[in-house]
PDB file of C-alpha atoms in Angstrom:
ATOM      1  CA  MET K   1      11.486  21.516 -28.512  1.00 91.00           C
ATOM      2  CA  ASN K   2      12.997  18.080 -28.413  1.00 94.00           C
ATOM      3  CA  LEU K   3      13.831  16.759 -24.904  1.00 96.00           C
ATOM      4  CA  LYS K   4      16.200  13.653 -24.487  1.00 97.00           C
ATOM      5  CA  ILE K   5      16.589  12.002 -21.131  1.00 97.00           C
ATOM      6  CA  LYS K   6      18.767   9.200 -20.298  1.00 97.00           C
ATOM      7  CA  VAL K   7      18.509   7.558 -16.949  1.00 97.00           C
ATOM      8  CA  LEU K   8      21.953   6.526 -15.589  1.00 97.00           C
ATOM      9  CA  ALA K   9      21.631   5.412 -12.010  1.00 97.00           C
ATOM     10  CA  GLY K  10      19.615   5.584  -8.921  1.00 95.00           C
ATOM     11  CA  SER K  11      20.508   5.887  -5.212  1.00 93.00           C
ATOM     12  CA  CYS K  12      18.870   4.763  -2.026  1.00 88.00           C
ATOM     13  CA  LEU K  13      15.583   4.029  -3.471  1.00 88.00           C
ATOM     14  CA  PRO K  14      12.985   3.206  -0.702  1.00 85.00           C
ATOM     15  CA  HIS K  15      11.113   0.080  -0.231  1.00 82.00           C
ATOM     16  CA  PRO K  16       7.464   0.253  -1.501  1.00 78.00           C
ATOM     17  CA  PHE K  17       4.952   1.915   0.792  1.00 68.00           C
ATOM     18  CA  GLY K  18       7.986   3.340   2.721  1.00 59.00           C
ATOM     19  CA  GLU K  19       8.534   0.225   4.853  1.00 65.00           C
ATOM     20  CA  PRO K  20      11.867   0.222   6.718  1.00 63.00           C
ATOM     21  CA  CYS K  21      12.780  -3.287   5.633  1.00 69.00           C
ATOM     22  CA  GLY K  22      11.510  -6.262   3.517  1.00 67.00           C
ATOM     23  CA  GLU K  23      12.395  -7.954   0.333  1.00 75.00           C
ATOM     24  CA  VAL K  24      15.168  -6.784  -2.040  1.00 85.00           C
ATOM     25  CA  THR K  25      13.730  -4.401  -4.588  1.00 89.00           C
ATOM     26  CA  SER K  26      13.956  -4.733  -8.428  1.00 92.00           C
ATOM     27  CA  PRO K  27      13.394  -1.117  -9.623  1.00 94.00           C
ATOM     28  CA  TYR K  28      12.602   0.405 -12.845  1.00 95.00           C
ATOM     29  CA  VAL K  29      11.602   3.811 -13.814  1.00 96.00           C
ATOM     30  CA  ILE K  30       8.707   5.137 -15.739  1.00 97.00           C
ATOM     31  CA  LEU K  31       9.177   8.788 -17.282  1.00 97.00           C
ATOM     32  CA  ARG K  32       5.968  10.560 -18.270  1.00 97.00           C
ATOM     33  CA  LEU K  33       5.805  13.838 -20.157  1.00 97.00           C
ATOM     34  CA  HIS K  34       2.487  15.625 -19.495  1.00 96.00           C
ATOM     35  CA  ASP K  35       1.943  18.226 -22.143  1.00 94.00           C
ATOM     36  CA  VAL K  36      -0.819  20.342 -23.874  1.00 90.00           C
ATOM     37  CA  ARG K  37      -1.235  20.022 -27.663  1.00 84.00           C
ATOM     38  CA  ALA K  38      -0.519  23.294 -29.356  1.00 74.00           C
ATOM     39  CA  THR K  39      -2.987  22.672 -32.111  1.00 74.00           C
ATOM     40  CA  ALA K  40      -5.627  20.370 -30.957  1.00 61.00           C
ATOM     41  CA  GLN K  41      -8.597  19.726 -33.373  1.00 70.00           C
ATOM     42  CA  LYS K  42     -12.064  19.226 -31.881  1.00 66.00           C
ATOM     43  CA  SER K  43     -11.657  15.401 -32.298  1.00 60.00           C
ATOM     44  CA  GLU K  44      -8.286  15.243 -30.785  1.00 69.00           C
ATOM     45  CA  GLU K  45      -7.536  15.033 -27.059  1.00 74.00           C
ATOM     46  CA  LEU K  46      -6.074  18.420 -25.639  1.00 85.00           C
ATOM     47  CA  LEU K  47      -3.935  16.669 -22.996  1.00 89.00           C
ATOM     48  CA  LYS K  48      -0.921  14.748 -24.258  1.00 90.00           C
ATOM     49  CA  ILE K  49       0.876  12.105 -22.246  1.00 93.00           C
ATOM     50  CA  ASP K  50       4.088  10.410 -23.605  1.00 95.00           C
ATOM     51  CA  GLU K  51       5.543   7.449 -21.520  1.00 97.00           C
ATOM     52  CA  ARG K  52       8.736   5.722 -21.566  1.00 97.00           C
ATOM     53  CA  LYS K  53      10.080   2.940 -19.392  1.00 96.00           C
ATOM     54  CA  THR K  54      13.637   1.592 -18.306  1.00 96.00           C
ATOM     55  CA  GLU K  55      14.610  -1.988 -18.013  1.00 95.00           C
ATOM     56  CA  THR K  56      14.030  -3.722 -14.513  1.00 94.00           C
ATOM     57  CA  ILE K  57      17.310  -3.995 -12.504  1.00 94.00           C
ATOM     58  CA  GLN K  58      17.042  -7.220 -10.641  1.00 93.00           C
ATOM     59  CA  ASP K  59      17.646  -7.206  -6.755  1.00 90.00           C
ATOM     60  CA  ASN K  60      19.427  -3.791  -6.653  1.00 91.00           C
ATOM     61  CA  GLY K  61      17.190  -1.015  -5.167  1.00 86.00           C
ATOM     62  CA  PHE K  62      20.045   0.497  -3.286  1.00 88.00           C
ATOM     63  CA  CYS K  63      22.195   1.674  -6.219  1.00 94.00           C
ATOM     64  CA  PRO K  64      20.594   0.575  -9.535  1.00 95.00           C
ATOM     65  CA  GLN K  65      22.422   1.443 -12.805  1.00 96.00           C
ATOM     66  CA  TRP K  66      21.144   1.427 -16.386  1.00 95.00           C
ATOM     67  CA  PRO K  67      24.405   1.862 -18.427  1.00 89.00           C
ATOM     68  CA  ASP K  68      22.981   0.448 -21.657  1.00 86.00           C
ATOM     69  CA  THR K  69      19.667   2.448 -21.610  1.00 85.00           C
ATOM     70  CA  LYS K  70      19.399   4.573 -24.772  1.00 91.00           C
ATOM     71  CA  ALA K  71      18.301   8.236 -24.225  1.00 95.00           C
ATOM     72  CA  PHE K  72      14.528   8.577 -24.309  1.00 96.00           C
ATOM     73  CA  SER K  73      13.226  11.289 -26.838  1.00 96.00           C
ATOM     74  CA  PHE K  74      10.137  13.533 -26.060  1.00 96.00           C
ATOM     75  CA  GLU K  75       8.599  16.189 -28.345  1.00 94.00           C
ATOM     76  CA  VAL K  76       7.525  19.033 -26.147  1.00 94.00           C
ATOM     77  CA  GLU K  77       4.867  21.240 -27.718  1.00 91.00           C
ATOM     78  CA  ASN K  78       4.455  23.749 -24.684  1.00 91.00           C
ATOM     79  CA  PRO K  79       7.563  23.890 -22.500  1.00 91.00           C
ATOM     80  CA  GLY K  80       6.016  26.578 -20.353  1.00 91.00           C
ATOM     81  CA  ILE K  81       3.224  24.094 -19.294  1.00 92.00           C
ATOM     82  CA  ALA K  82       4.699  20.661 -19.697  1.00 95.00           C
ATOM     83  CA  MET K  83       5.866  18.509 -16.798  1.00 97.00           C
ATOM     84  CA  LEU K  84       8.176  15.577 -16.623  1.00 97.00           C
ATOM     85  CA  GLU K  85       7.336  12.808 -14.018  1.00 96.00           C
ATOM     86  CA  PHE K  86       9.662  10.285 -12.905  1.00 95.00           C
ATOM     87  CA  THR K  87       8.222   7.262 -11.177  1.00 93.00           C
ATOM     88  CA  ALA K  88      10.248   4.370  -9.504  1.00 92.00           C
ATOM     89  CA  LEU K  89       8.457   1.125  -9.297  1.00 92.00           C
ATOM     90  CA  HIS K  90       9.403  -2.209  -7.813  1.00 91.00           C
ATOM     91  CA  HIS K  91       8.840  -5.156 -10.303  1.00 90.00           C
ATOM     92  CA  ASP K  92       6.895  -7.839  -8.452  1.00 83.00           C
ATOM     93  CA  GLU K  93       6.815 -11.193 -10.220  1.00 81.00           C
ATOM     94  CA  GLY K  94       3.108 -12.346 -10.387  1.00 77.00           C
ATOM     95  CA  PHE K  95       1.735  -9.450  -8.599  1.00 82.00           C
ATOM     96  CA  ILE K  96       0.982  -5.689  -9.386  1.00 87.00           C
ATOM     97  CA  ASP K  97       4.114  -3.664  -9.423  1.00 88.00           C
ATOM     98  CA  ASP K  98       4.540  -1.338  -6.341  1.00 88.00           C
ATOM     99  CA  LYS K  99       5.200   2.419  -6.524  1.00 87.00           C
ATOM    100  CA  MET K 100       8.440   3.296  -4.507  1.00 87.00           C
ATOM    101  CA  CYS K 101       8.700   7.022  -5.015  1.00 86.00           C
ATOM    102  CA  ARG K 102       8.025   9.764  -7.607  1.00 88.00           C
ATOM    103  CA  THR K 103       8.642  13.442  -8.578  1.00 90.00           C
ATOM    104  CA  ALA K 104       7.595  15.813 -11.203  1.00 93.00           C
ATOM    105  CA  ILE K 105       9.724  18.588 -12.785  1.00 95.00           C
ATOM    106  CA  PRO K 106       8.413  21.576 -15.062  1.00 96.00           C
ATOM    107  CA  VAL K 107      10.140  21.158 -18.458  1.00 95.00           C
ATOM    108  CA  ARG K 108      11.005  24.916 -18.372  1.00 94.00           C
ATOM    109  CA  CYS K 109      13.108  24.229 -15.264  1.00 94.00           C
ATOM    110  CA  LEU K 110      15.271  21.564 -16.791  1.00 94.00           C
ATOM    111  CA  ARG K 111      18.874  22.314 -17.602  1.00 95.00           C
ATOM    112  CA  GLN K 112      21.271  20.375 -19.911  1.00 95.00           C
ATOM    113  CA  GLY K 113      23.873  18.082 -18.464  1.00 96.00           C
ATOM    114  CA  LEU K 114      23.977  15.497 -15.712  1.00 97.00           C
ATOM    115  CA  ARG K 115      21.257  16.260 -13.051  1.00 96.00           C
ATOM    116  CA  SER K 116      20.268  14.603  -9.792  1.00 95.00           C
ATOM    117  CA  VAL K 117      16.515  14.243  -9.311  1.00 94.00           C
ATOM    118  CA  GLN K 118      15.246  14.207  -5.760  1.00 91.00           C
ATOM    119  CA  PHE K 119      12.415  11.853  -5.120  1.00 86.00           C
ATOM    120  CA  TYR K 120       9.421  12.064  -2.947  1.00 75.00           C
ATOM    121  CA  ASP K 121       7.118   9.437  -1.346  1.00 63.00           C
ATOM    122  CA  ARG K 122       4.633   7.549  -3.455  1.00 55.00           C
ATOM    123  CA  ASN K 123       1.762  10.130  -2.746  1.00 58.00           C
ATOM    124  CA  SER K 124       4.157  13.152  -3.123  1.00 57.00           C
ATOM    125  CA  GLN K 125       2.848  14.622  -0.039  1.00 57.00           C
ATOM    126  CA  HIS K 126       4.868  13.730   2.965  1.00 56.00           C
ATOM    127  CA  GLY K 127       8.185  15.477   1.842  1.00 61.00           C
ATOM    128  CA  SER K 128      11.183  14.000   0.308  1.00 62.00           C
ATOM    129  CA  PHE K 129      13.079  10.838   1.051  1.00 74.00           C
ATOM    130  CA  ALA K 130      16.455  12.135   2.339  1.00 73.00           C
ATOM    131  CA  PHE K 131      18.726  10.391  -0.039  1.00 83.00           C
ATOM    132  CA  ALA K 132      16.647   8.921  -2.674  1.00 88.00           C
ATOM    133  CA  ARG K 133      17.747  10.092  -6.072  1.00 92.00           C
ATOM    134  CA  LEU K 134      18.026   9.571  -9.757  1.00 95.00           C
ATOM    135  CA  LEU K 135      21.046  10.499 -11.969  1.00 96.00           C
ATOM    136  CA  VAL K 136      19.818  11.489 -15.323  1.00 97.00           C
ATOM    137  CA  SER K 137      21.476  13.117 -18.484  1.00 96.00           C
ATOM    138  CA  VAL K 138      19.315  15.803 -19.961  1.00 97.00           C
ATOM    139  CA  GLU K 139      19.797  17.075 -23.636  1.00 96.00           C
ATOM    140  CA  ILE K 140      17.451  19.852 -24.999  1.00 95.00           C
ATOM    141  CA  GLU K 141      17.251  20.694 -28.707  1.00 92.00           C
ATOM    142  CA  GLN K 142      15.337  23.957 -29.395  1.00 84.00           C
ATOM    143  CA  HIS K 143      13.464  24.240 -32.678  1.00 70.00           C
ATOM    144  CA  ILE K 144      13.993  27.835 -33.855  1.00 62.00           C
ATOM    145  CA  PRO K 145      11.376  28.684 -36.438  1.00 60.00           C
ATOM    146  CA  TRP K 146      12.722  30.795 -39.472  1.00 55.00           C
ATOM    147  CA  LYS K 147      10.990  34.028 -39.653  1.00 48.00           C
TER     148      LYS K 147
END
């Protein structure tokens, strides 16, 4: 199965560490596909992690847009097991980039079209941020084996 994800825009992305105020954020998004190899040899790693990153949008954490970003393509071997993780980070010049929020969605739950992805806090344990979202375009190509 081939999965194409295009990150279009974000909305109300929180400040790092959930702080109510602070500097203006410069967000970017990392997409990670966590999958299990269908035919792993003894010398190969069973877990497969595929990662893609958007461009950094300078000084716009409230409503960042990625209009020129190409769709990221992921080859999914086991759609019933695979998870797609979205992580929003703040680009910090000269420092380590701070996690703002993240979420993970089972690949089998994804549907084609424009989708709104709800974010959670950086530890994914204290519930959702009320309005923190990411707008993505999802395209799914099924590989049907000939019998």
